[in-house]
Every structure is written in structure tokens, then in C-alpha cells.
PDB file of C-alpha atoms and ligand atoms in Angstrom:
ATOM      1  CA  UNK A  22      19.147  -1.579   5.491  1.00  0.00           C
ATOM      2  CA  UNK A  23      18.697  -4.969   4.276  1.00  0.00           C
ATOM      3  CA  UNK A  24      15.963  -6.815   2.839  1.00  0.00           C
ATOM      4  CA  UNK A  25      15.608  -9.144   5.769  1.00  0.00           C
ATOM      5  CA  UNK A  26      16.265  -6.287   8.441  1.00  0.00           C
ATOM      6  CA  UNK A  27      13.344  -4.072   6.657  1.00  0.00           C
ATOM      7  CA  UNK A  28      11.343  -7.037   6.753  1.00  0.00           C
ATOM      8  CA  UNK A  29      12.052  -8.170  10.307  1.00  0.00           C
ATOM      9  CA  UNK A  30      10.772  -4.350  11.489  1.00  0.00           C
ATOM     10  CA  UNK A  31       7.161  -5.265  10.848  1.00  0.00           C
ATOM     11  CA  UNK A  32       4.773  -6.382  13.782  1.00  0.00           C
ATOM     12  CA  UNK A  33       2.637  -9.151  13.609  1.00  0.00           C
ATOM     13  CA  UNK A  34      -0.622  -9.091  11.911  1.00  0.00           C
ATOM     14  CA  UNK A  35      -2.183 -11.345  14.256  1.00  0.00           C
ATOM     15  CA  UNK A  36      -5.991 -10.357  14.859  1.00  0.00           C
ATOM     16  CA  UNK A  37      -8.355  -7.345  14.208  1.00  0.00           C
ATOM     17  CA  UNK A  38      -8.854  -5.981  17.372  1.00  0.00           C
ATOM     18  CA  UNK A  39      -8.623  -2.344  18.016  1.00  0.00           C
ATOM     19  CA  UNK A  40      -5.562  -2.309  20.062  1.00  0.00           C
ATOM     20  CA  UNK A  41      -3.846  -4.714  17.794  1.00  0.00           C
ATOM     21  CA  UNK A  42      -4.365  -2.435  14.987  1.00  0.00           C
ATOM     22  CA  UNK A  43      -3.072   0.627  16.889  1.00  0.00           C
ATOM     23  CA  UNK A  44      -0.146  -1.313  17.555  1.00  0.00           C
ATOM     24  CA  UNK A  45       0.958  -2.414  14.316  1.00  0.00           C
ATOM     25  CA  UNK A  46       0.333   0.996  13.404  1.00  0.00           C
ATOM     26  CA  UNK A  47       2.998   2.588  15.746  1.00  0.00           C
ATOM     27  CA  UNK A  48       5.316  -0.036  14.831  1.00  0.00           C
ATOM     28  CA  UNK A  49       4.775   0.717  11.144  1.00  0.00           C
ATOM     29  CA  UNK A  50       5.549   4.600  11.720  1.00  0.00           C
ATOM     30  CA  UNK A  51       7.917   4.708  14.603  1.00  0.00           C
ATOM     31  CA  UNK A  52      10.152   6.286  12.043  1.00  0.00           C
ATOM     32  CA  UNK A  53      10.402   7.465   8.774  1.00  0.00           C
ATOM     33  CA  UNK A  54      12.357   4.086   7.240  1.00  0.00           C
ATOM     34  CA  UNK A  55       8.958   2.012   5.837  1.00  0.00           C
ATOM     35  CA  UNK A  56       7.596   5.226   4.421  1.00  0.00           C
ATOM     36  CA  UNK A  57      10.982   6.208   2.972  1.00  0.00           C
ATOM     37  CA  UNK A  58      10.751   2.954   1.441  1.00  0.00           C
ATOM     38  CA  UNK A  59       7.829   3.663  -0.290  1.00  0.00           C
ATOM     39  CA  UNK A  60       8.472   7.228  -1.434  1.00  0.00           C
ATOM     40  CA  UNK A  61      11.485   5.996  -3.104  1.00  0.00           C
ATOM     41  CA  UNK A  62       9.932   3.511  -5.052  1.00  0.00           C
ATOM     42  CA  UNK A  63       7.557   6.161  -6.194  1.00  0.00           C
ATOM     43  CA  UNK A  64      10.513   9.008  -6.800  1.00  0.00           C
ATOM     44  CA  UNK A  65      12.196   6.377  -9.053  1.00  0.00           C
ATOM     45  CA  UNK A  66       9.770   5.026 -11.411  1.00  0.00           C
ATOM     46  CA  UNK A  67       6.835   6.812 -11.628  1.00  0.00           C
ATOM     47  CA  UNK A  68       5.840   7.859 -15.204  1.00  0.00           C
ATOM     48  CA  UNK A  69       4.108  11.355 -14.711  1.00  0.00           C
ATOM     49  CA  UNK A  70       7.852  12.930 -13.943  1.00  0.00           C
ATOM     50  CA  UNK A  71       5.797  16.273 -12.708  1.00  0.00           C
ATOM     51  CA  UNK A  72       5.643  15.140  -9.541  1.00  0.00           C
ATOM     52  CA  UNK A  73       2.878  14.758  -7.179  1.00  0.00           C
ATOM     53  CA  UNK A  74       4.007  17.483  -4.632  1.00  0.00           C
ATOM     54  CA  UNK A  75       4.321  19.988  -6.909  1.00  0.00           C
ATOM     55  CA  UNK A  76       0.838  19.030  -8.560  1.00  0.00           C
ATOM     56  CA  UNK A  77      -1.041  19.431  -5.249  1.00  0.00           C
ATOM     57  CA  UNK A  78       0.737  22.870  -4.619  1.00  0.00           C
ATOM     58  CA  UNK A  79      -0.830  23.815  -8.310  1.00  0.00           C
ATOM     59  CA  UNK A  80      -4.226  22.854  -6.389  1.00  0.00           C
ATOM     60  CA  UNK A  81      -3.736  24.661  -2.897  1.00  0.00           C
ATOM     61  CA  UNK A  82      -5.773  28.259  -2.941  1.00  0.00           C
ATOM     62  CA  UNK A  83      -4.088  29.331  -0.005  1.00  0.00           C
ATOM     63  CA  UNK A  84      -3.003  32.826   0.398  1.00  0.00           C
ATOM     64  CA  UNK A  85       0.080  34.322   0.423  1.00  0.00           C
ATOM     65  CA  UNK A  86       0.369  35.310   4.329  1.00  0.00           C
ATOM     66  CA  UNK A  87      -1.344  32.064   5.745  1.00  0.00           C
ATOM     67  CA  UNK A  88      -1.503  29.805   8.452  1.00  0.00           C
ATOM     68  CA  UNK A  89      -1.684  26.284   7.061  1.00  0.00           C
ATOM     69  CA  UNK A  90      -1.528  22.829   9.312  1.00  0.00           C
ATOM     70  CA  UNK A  91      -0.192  19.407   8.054  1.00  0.00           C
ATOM     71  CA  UNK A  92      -2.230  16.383   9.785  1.00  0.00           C
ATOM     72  CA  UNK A  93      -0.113  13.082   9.891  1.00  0.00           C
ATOM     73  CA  UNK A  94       3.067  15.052   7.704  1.00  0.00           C
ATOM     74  CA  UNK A  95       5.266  11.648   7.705  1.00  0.00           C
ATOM     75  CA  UNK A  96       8.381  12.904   6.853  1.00  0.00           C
ATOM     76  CA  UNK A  97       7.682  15.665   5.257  1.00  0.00           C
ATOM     77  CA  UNK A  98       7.586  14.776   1.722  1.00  0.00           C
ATOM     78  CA  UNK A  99       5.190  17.331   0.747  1.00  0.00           C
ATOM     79  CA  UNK A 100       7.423  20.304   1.925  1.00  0.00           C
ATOM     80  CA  UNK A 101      10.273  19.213   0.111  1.00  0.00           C
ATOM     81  CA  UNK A 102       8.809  19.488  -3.464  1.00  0.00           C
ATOM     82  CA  UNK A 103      10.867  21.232  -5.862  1.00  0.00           C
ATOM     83  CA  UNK A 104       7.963  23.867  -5.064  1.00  0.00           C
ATOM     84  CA  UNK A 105       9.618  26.956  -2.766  1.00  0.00           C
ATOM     85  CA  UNK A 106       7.404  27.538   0.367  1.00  0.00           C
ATOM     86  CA  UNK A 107       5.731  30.708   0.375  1.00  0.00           C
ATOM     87  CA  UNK A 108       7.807  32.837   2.795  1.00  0.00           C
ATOM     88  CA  UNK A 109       4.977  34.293   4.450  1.00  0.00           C
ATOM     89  CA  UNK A 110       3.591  30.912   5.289  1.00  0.00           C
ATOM     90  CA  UNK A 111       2.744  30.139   8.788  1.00  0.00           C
ATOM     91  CA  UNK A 112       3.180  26.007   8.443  1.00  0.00           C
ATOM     92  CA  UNK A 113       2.469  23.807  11.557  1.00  0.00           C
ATOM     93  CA  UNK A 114       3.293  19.821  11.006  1.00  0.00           C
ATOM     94  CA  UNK A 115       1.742  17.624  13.462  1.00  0.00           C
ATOM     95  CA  UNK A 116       1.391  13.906  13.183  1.00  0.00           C
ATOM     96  CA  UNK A 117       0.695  11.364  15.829  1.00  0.00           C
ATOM     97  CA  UNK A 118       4.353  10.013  16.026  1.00  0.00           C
ATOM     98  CA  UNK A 119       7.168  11.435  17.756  1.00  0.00           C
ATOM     99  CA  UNK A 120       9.678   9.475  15.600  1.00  0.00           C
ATOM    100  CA  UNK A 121       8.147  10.807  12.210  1.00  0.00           C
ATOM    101  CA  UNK A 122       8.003  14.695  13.526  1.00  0.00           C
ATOM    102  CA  UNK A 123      11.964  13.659  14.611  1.00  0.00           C
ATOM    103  CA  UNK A 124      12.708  13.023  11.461  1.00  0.00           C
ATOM    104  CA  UNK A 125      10.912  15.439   9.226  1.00  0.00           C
ATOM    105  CA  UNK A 126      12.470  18.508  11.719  1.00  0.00           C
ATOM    106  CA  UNK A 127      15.989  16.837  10.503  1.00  0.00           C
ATOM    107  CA  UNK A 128      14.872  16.511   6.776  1.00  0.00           C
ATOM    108  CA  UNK A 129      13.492  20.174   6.498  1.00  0.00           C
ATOM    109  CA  UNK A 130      16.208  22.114   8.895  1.00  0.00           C
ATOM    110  CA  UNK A 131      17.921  22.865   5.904  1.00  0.00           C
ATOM    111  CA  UNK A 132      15.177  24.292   3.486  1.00  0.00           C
ATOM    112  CA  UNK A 133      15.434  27.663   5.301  1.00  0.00           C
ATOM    113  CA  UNK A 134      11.793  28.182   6.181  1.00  0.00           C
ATOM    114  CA  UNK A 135      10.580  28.199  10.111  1.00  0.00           C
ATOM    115  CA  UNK A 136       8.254  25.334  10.334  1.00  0.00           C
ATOM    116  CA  UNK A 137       6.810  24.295  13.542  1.00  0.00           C
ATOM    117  CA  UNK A 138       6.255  20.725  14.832  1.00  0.00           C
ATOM    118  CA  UNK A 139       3.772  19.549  17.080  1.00  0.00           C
ATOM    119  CA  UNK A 140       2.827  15.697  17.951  1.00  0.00           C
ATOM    120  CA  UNK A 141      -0.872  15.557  18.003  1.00  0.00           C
ATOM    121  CA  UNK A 142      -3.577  12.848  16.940  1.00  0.00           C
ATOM    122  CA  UNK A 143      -5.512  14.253  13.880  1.00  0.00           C
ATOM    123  CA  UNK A 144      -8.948  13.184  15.964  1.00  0.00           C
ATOM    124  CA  UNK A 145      -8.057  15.643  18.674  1.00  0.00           C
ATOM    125  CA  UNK A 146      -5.901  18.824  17.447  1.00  0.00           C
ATOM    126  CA  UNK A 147      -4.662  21.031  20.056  1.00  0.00           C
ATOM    127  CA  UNK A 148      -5.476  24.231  18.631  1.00  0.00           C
ATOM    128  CA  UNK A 149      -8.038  27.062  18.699  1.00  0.00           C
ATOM    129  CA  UNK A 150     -10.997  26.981  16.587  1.00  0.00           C
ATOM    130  CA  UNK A 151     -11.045  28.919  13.152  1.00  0.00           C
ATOM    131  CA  UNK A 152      -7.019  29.555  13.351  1.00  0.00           C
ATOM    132  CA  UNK A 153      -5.757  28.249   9.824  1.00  0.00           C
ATOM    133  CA  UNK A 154      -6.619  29.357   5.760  1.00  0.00           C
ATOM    134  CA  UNK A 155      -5.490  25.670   4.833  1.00  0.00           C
ATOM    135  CA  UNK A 156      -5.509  22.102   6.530  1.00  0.00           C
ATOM    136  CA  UNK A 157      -3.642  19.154   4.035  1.00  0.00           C
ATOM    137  CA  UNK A 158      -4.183  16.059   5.559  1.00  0.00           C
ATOM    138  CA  UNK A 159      -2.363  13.894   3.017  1.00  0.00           C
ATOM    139  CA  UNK A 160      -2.544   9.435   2.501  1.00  0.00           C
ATOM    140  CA  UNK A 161      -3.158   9.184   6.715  1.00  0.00           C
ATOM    141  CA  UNK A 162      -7.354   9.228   7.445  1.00  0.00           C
ATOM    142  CA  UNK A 163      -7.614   5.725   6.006  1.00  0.00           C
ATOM    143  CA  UNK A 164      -5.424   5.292   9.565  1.00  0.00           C
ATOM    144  CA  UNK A 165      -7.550   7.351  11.946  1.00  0.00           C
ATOM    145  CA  UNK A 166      -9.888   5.184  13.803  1.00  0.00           C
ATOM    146  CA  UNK A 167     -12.384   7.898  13.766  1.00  0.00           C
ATOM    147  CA  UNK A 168     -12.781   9.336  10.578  1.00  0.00           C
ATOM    148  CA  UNK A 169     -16.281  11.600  11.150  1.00  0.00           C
ATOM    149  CA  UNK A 170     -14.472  13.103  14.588  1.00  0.00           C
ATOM    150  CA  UNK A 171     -10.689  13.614  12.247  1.00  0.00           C
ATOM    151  CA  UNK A 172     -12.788  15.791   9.846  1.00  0.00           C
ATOM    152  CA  UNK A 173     -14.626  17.488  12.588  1.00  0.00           C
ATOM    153  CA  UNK A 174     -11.597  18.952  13.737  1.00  0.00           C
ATOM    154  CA  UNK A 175     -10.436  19.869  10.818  1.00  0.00           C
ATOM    155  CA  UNK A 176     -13.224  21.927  10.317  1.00  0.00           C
ATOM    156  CA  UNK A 177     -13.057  23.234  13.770  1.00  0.00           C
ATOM    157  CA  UNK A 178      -9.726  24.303  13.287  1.00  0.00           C
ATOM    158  CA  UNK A 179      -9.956  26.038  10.402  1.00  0.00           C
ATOM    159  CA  UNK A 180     -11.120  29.715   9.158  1.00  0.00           C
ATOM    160  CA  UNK A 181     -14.453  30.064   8.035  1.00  0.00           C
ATOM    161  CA  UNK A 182     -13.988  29.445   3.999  1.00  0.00           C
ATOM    162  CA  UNK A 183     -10.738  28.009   4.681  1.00  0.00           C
ATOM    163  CA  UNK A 184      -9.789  24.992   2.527  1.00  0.00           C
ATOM    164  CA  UNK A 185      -9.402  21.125   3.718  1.00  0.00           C
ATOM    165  CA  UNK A 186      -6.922  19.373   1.231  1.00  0.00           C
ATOM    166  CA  UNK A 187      -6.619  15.150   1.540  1.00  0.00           C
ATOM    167  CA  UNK A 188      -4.619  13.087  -0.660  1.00  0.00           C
ATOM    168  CA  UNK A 189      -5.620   9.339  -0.931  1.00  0.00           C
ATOM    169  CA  UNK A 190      -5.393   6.871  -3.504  1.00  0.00           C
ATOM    170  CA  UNK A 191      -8.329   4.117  -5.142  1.00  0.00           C
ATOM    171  CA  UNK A 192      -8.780   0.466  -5.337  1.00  0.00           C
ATOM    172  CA  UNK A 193      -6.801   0.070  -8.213  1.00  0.00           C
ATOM    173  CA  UNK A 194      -3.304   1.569  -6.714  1.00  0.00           C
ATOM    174  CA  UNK A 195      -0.796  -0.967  -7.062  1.00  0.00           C
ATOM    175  CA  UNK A 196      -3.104  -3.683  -7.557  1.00  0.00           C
ATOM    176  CA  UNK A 197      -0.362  -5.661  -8.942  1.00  0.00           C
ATOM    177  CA  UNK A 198       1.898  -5.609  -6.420  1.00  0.00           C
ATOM    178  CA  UNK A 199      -1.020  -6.354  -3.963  1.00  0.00           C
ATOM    179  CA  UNK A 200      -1.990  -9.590  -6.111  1.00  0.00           C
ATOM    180  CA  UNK A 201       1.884 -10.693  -6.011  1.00  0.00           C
ATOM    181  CA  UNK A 202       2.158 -10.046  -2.604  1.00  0.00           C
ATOM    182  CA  UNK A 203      -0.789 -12.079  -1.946  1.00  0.00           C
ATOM    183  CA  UNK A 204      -0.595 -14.893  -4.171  1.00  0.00           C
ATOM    184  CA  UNK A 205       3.230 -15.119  -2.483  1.00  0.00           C
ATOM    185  CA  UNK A 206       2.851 -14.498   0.844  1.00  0.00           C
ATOM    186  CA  UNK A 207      -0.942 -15.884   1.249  1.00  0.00           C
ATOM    187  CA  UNK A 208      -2.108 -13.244   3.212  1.00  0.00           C
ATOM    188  CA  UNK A 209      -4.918 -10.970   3.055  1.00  0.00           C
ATOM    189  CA  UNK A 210      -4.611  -8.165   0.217  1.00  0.00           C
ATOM    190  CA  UNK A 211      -4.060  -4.433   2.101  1.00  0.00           C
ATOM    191  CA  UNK A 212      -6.671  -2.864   0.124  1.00  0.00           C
ATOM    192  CA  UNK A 213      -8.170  -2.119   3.820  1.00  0.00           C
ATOM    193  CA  UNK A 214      -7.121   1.430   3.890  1.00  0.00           C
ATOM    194  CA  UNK A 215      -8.472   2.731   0.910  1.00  0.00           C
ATOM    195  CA  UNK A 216     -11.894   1.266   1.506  1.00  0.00           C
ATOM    196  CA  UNK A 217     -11.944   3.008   4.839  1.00  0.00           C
ATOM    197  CA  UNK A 218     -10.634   6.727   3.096  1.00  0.00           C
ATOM    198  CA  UNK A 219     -10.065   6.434  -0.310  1.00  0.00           C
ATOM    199  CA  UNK A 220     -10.738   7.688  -3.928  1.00  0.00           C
ATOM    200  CA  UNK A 221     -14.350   5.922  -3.983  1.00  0.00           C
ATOM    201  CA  UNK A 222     -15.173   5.941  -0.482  1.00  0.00           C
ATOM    202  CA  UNK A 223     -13.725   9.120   1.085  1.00  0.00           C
ATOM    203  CA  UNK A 224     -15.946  11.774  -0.297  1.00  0.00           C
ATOM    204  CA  UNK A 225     -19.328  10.627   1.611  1.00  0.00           C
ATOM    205  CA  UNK A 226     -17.051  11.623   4.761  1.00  0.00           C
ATOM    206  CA  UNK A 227     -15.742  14.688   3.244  1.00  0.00           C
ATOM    207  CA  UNK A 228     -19.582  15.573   2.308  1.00  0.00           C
ATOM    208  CA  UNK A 229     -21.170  15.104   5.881  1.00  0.00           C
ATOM    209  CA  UNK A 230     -17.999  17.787   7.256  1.00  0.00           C
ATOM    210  CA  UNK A 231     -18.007  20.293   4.235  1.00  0.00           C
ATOM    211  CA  UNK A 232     -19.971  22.331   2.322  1.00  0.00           C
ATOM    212  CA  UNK A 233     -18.110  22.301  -0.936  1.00  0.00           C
ATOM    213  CA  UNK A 234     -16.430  18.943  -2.016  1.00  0.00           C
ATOM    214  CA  UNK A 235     -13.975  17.945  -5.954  1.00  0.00           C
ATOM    215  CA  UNK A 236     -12.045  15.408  -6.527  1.00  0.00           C
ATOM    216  CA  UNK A 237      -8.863  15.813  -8.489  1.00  0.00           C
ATOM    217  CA  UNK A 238      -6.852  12.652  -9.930  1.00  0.00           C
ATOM    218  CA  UNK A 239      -3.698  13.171 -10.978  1.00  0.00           C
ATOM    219  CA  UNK A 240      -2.600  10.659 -13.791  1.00  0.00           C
ATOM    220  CA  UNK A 241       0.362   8.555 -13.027  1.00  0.00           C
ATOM    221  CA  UNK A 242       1.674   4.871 -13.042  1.00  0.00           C
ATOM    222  CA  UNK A 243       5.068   2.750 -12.293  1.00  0.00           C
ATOM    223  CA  UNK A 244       7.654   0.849 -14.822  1.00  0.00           C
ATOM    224  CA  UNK A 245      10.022  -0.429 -12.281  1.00  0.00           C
ATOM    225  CA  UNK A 246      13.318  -1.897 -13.933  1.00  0.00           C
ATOM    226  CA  UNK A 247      15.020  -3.108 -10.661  1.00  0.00           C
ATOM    227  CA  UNK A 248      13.538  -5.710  -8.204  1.00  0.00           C
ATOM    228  CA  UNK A 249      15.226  -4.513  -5.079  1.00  0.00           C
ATOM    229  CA  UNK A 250      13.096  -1.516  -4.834  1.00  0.00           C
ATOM    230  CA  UNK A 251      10.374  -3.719  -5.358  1.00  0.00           C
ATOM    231  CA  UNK A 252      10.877  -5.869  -2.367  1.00  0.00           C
ATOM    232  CA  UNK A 253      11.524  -2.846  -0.551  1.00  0.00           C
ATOM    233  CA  UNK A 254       7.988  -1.341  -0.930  1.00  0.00           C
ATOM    234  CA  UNK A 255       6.423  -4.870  -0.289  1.00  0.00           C
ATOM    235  CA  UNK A 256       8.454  -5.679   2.801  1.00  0.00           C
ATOM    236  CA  UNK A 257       7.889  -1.832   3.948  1.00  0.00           C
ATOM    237  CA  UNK A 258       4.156  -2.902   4.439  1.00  0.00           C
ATOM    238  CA  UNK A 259       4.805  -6.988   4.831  1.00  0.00           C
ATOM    239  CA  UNK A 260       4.133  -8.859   7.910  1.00  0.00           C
ATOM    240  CA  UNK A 261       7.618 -10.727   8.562  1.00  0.00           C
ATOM    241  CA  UNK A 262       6.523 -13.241  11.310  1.00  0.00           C
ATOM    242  CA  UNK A 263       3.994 -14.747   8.625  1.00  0.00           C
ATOM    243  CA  UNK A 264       6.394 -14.659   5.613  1.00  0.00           C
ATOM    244  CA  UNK A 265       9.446 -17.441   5.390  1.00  0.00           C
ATOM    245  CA  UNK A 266      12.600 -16.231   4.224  1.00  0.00           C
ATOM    246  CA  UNK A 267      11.552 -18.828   1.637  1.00  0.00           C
ATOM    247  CA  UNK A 268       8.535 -16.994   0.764  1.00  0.00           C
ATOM    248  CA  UNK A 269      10.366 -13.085   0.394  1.00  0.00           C
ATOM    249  CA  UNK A 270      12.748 -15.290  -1.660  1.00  0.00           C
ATOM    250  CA  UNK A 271      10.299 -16.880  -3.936  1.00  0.00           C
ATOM    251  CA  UNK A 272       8.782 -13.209  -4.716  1.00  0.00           C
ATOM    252  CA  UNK A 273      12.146 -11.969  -5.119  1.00  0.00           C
ATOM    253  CA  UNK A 274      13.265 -14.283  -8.020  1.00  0.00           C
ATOM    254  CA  UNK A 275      10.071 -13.992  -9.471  1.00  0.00           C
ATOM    255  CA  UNK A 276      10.117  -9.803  -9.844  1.00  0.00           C
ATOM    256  CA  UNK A 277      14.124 -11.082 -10.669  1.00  0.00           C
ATOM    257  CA  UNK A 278      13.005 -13.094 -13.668  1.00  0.00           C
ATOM    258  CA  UNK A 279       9.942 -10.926 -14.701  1.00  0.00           C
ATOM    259  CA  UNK A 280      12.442  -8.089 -15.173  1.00  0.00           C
ATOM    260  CA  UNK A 281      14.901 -10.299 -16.616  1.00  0.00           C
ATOM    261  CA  UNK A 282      12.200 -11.509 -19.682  1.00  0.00           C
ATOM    262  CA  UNK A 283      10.297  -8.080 -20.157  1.00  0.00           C
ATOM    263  CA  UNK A 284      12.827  -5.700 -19.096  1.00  0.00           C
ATOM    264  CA  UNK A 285      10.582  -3.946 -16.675  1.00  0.00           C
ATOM    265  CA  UNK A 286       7.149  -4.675 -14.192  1.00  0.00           C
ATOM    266  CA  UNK A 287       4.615  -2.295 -14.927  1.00  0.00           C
ATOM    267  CA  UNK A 288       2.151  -1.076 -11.905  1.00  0.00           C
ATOM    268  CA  UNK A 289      -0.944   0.636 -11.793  1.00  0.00           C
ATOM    269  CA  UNK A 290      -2.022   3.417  -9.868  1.00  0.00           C
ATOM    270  CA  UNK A 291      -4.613   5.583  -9.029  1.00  0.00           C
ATOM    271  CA  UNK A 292      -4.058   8.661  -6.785  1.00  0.00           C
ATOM    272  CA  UNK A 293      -5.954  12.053  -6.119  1.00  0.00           C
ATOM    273  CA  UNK A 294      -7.038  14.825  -3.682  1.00  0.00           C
ATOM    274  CA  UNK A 295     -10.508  15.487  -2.557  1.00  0.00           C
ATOM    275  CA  UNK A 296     -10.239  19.729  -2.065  1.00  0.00           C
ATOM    276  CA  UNK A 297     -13.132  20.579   0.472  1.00  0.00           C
ATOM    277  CA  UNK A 298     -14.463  24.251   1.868  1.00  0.00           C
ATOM    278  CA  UNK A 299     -15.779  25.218   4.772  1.00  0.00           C
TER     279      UNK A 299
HETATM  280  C1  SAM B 303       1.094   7.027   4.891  1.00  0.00           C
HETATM  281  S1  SAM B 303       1.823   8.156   6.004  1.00  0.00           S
HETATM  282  C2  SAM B 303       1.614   9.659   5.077  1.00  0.00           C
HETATM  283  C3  SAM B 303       2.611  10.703   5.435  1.00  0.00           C
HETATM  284  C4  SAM B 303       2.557  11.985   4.585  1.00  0.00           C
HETATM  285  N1  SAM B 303       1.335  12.711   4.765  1.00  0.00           N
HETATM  286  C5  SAM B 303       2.774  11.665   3.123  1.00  0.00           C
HETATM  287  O1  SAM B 303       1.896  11.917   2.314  1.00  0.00           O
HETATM  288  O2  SAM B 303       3.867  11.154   2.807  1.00  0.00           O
HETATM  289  C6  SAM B 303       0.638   8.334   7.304  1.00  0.00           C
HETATM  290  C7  SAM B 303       1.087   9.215   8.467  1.00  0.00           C
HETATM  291  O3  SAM B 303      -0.057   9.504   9.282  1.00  0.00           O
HETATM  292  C8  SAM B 303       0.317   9.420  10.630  1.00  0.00           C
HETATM  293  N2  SAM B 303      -0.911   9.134  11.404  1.00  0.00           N
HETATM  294  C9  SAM B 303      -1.603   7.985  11.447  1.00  0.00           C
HETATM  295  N3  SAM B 303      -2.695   8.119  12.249  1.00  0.00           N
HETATM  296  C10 SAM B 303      -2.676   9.392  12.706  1.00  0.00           C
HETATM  297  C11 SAM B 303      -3.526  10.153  13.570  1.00  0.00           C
HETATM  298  N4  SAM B 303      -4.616   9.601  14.148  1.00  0.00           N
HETATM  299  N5  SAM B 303      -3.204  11.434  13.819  1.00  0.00           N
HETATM  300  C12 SAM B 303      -2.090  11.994  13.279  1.00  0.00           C
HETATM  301  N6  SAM B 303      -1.240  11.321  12.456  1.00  0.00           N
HETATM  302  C13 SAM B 303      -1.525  10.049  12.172  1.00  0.00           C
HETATM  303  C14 SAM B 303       1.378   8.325  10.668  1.00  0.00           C
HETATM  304  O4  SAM B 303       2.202   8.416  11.825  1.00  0.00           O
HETATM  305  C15 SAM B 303       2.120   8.583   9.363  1.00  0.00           C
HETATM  306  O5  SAM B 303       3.199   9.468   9.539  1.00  0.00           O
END
């Protein structure tokens, strides 16, 4: 896909109402292409070559015959670690698009593990109270319009001392890219979703539904050494009917000529899993 088409895929930012925002967020995950975007970005160039995935499975105290549920699994990133899934793991991946759970069925039909797929809306999960050990709800409550009801049935859902696991980043992830893409594009920075659910503000939430709340941070940052991967991310998240061709241009030469003098664009970030108990 090109720039311009990846561009061109993003609604219109237009107001702040409700419906507007559940809008732009269906168009933004119909499918797995803007968050495929992203991911590779990260794959690429991050610095901490462990690998985030296989980090969080260091984290997860789930045991070995266990029923664990994925809220909002994208497309399936986290199963595809170079982490084995425990055979005897009962794994349920919902999210609230039926393009993403299209997708991540075709990604993980060849790992050899029976997963099962379900398209539900994290704020009201179709399944019986106190039926899973684990529930990893990774980067997608800073999305769910109620956050308080979300964790509510998590906590619902799962076994009594069963284990809530949700990945998020902080203010200062990609902060760079977020000042370029303003000072280029003159719109509003996206720090939105991590205020609503992220490293600083997420654990009041996770407090109110859990007994028992840590927060890991796992270490990491960018040196990106190619600017089409750049725009890639940016446009991934980019507004296209209030950026000019002129404008994506204008940021492209710039990342262009920044790699050109320094060799490389270095990016900040700041990610981590709160790890809750019920
Ligand atoms: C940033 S992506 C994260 C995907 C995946 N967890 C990961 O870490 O790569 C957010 C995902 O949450 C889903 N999502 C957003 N709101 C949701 C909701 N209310 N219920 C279930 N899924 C939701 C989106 O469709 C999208 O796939």
C-alpha cells in the first residue's frame, strides 16, 4: 500500500462527539492494515531486541491448564511471539471488530494451537462469571468509552484470584513523532489515549476494580534509519482530509533529510503493563 492510499484510509477528525469518535474508531480498525503499520515500525527499530511479547509472557502467572481471554486482540500480535503457547491453554480472542478477529484467525491458523474467536465489546463480554485464570487486555481501554464498566467485566469474568493483565504506554511514547506530526500537520497532538488509560493515569481505574495492583515498564526506545516506515506509522494514525499532499510531503523530506544528516531519528518511548488480582 502506498503512502497516499494508507493515508487516504483515515476518517475525518471533524468534532468530539461521541458518535464521531466511535466512528473514526471503526474506520481506524476495520482491519488489521493501520495497526500492521505500527507493529512494523516497532518490529524494525526498536532497541530492547527481547521483544515485548515475549516480556509480558515472562510476567503472565497463569497456569499450565488455563482458560485465558484476550480483550481487543488486534491481530494477534501477542500470540505470535517467538513464545510457544502453552498446549493446555484454553485461549479465547475477542475484540470489537469483525475485520480484526478476520484477520488474526488467518494470521494464527498456522501456529497449530486451537484458538477461539469471538467479536464482543470489552464493556459487555458474553461470558459466564468467574470462567477464566487470566484476562490480557493489551494497548485498547484508552478506546473503551467506559472504562469503570470494561474493568468490571473483566473482573466478572474472571476466577476468583485470577489475574487481569493491560498493556498501555505513558505520555512520553513517541513524543517526537507526536511533536513532528503536529508542528507539520497543525493538528491536535494524539496524546488523548494515554491520558484516558495510560502509564500515569490507568492505575486509579485498575485500583477501584482490583484488589492487588504493579506496574511493570519494560525499557525500550526507537532509532529508525528509513523514513518510509516513518510516514507509515504517522499516516496509520493521520487524519488525511486535514493534511495536503503538500503537508505529508513536507514531513516526508524532512524525516528524508534528518536521516540523511544524522544517519538515523531517534524516538522515545515509554511502555508497560499494570498486572492486577482479583
Ligand atoms: C491498539 S489496538 C491493540 C491490539 C492488540 N491488543 C495489540 O496489542 O496489538 C486496539 C484494539 O482494540 C479494539 N477495541 C477497541 N475498542 C474496543 C472495545 N470496546 N471492545 C473490544 N475491542 C475494542 C480495536 O478494534 C483494536 O483491535
Amino acid at each position: 500500500m502506498t503512502e497516499k492510499d494508507s493515508c487516504a484510509n483515515i476518517a475525518a477528525m471533524a468534532t468530539n462527539t461521541d458518535s464521531d469518535s466511535a466512528r473514526r474508531l471503526r474506520e481506524q480498525y476495520k482491519d488489521g492494515s493501520n495497526l500492521s503499520a505500527r507493529i512494523r515500525l516497532h518490529q524494525r527499530f526498536s532497541t530492547n531486541r527481547y521483544g515485548l511479547m515475549r516480556w509480558m509472557f515472562d510476567h503472565f502467572r497463569i497456569p499450565e491448564n488455563a482458560s485465558v481471554l484476550e480483550l481487543g486482540c488486534g491481530t494477534g500480535i501477542l500470540w505470535r511471539s517467538p513464545v510457544p503457547v502453552p498446549p493446555r491453554w484454553r485461549v479465547i480472542l475477542t475484540d470489537m471488530s469483525g475485520g480484526m478477529i478476520r484477520e488474526t484467525r488467518a494470521n494464527l491458523a498456522r501456529l497449530g494451537h486451537s484458538f477461539t474467536y469471538s467479536q464482543a465489546d470489552a464493556q459487555a463480554l458474553p461470558f459466564r462469571a468467574a470462567s477464566f485464570d487470566a484476562v490480557i487486555a493489551n494497548h485498547m481501554l484508552y478506546h473503551v468509552p467506559d472504562i469503570p464498566r470494561a474493568l468490571g467485566e473483566v473482573r466478572r469474568v474472571l476466577k476468583p484470584s485470577g489475574f487481569c493483565y493491560a498493556a498501555t504506554m505513558g505520555l512520553a511514547h513517541m513524543r517526537e513523532i507526536d511533536d513532528l506530526a503536529a508542528r507539520f500537520f497543525s493538528i491536535p497532538r494524539m496524546t488523548d489515549s494515554v491520558a484516558r488509560f495510560g502509564l500515569e493515569s490507568g492505575e486509579v481505574y485498575m485500583r477501584r476494580a482490583f484488589g492487588e495492583v504493579k506496574l511493570e515498564r519494560y525499557p525500550d526506545s526507537l532509532v529508525v534509519t528509513e523514513a518510509a516506515p516513518l510516514m507509515d506509522y504517522i499516516c496509520s494514525m493521520r487524519v488525511r482530509s486535514r493534511v495536503s499532499d503538500e503537508q505529508v510531503a513536507g514531513l516526508r523530506r524532512h524525516l528524508e533529510n534528518e536521516i540523511a544528516a544524522h544517519g538515523e531519528i531517534r524516538i522515545s518511548k515509554d511502555t508497560g503493563m499494570f498486572i492486577a488480582q482479583r
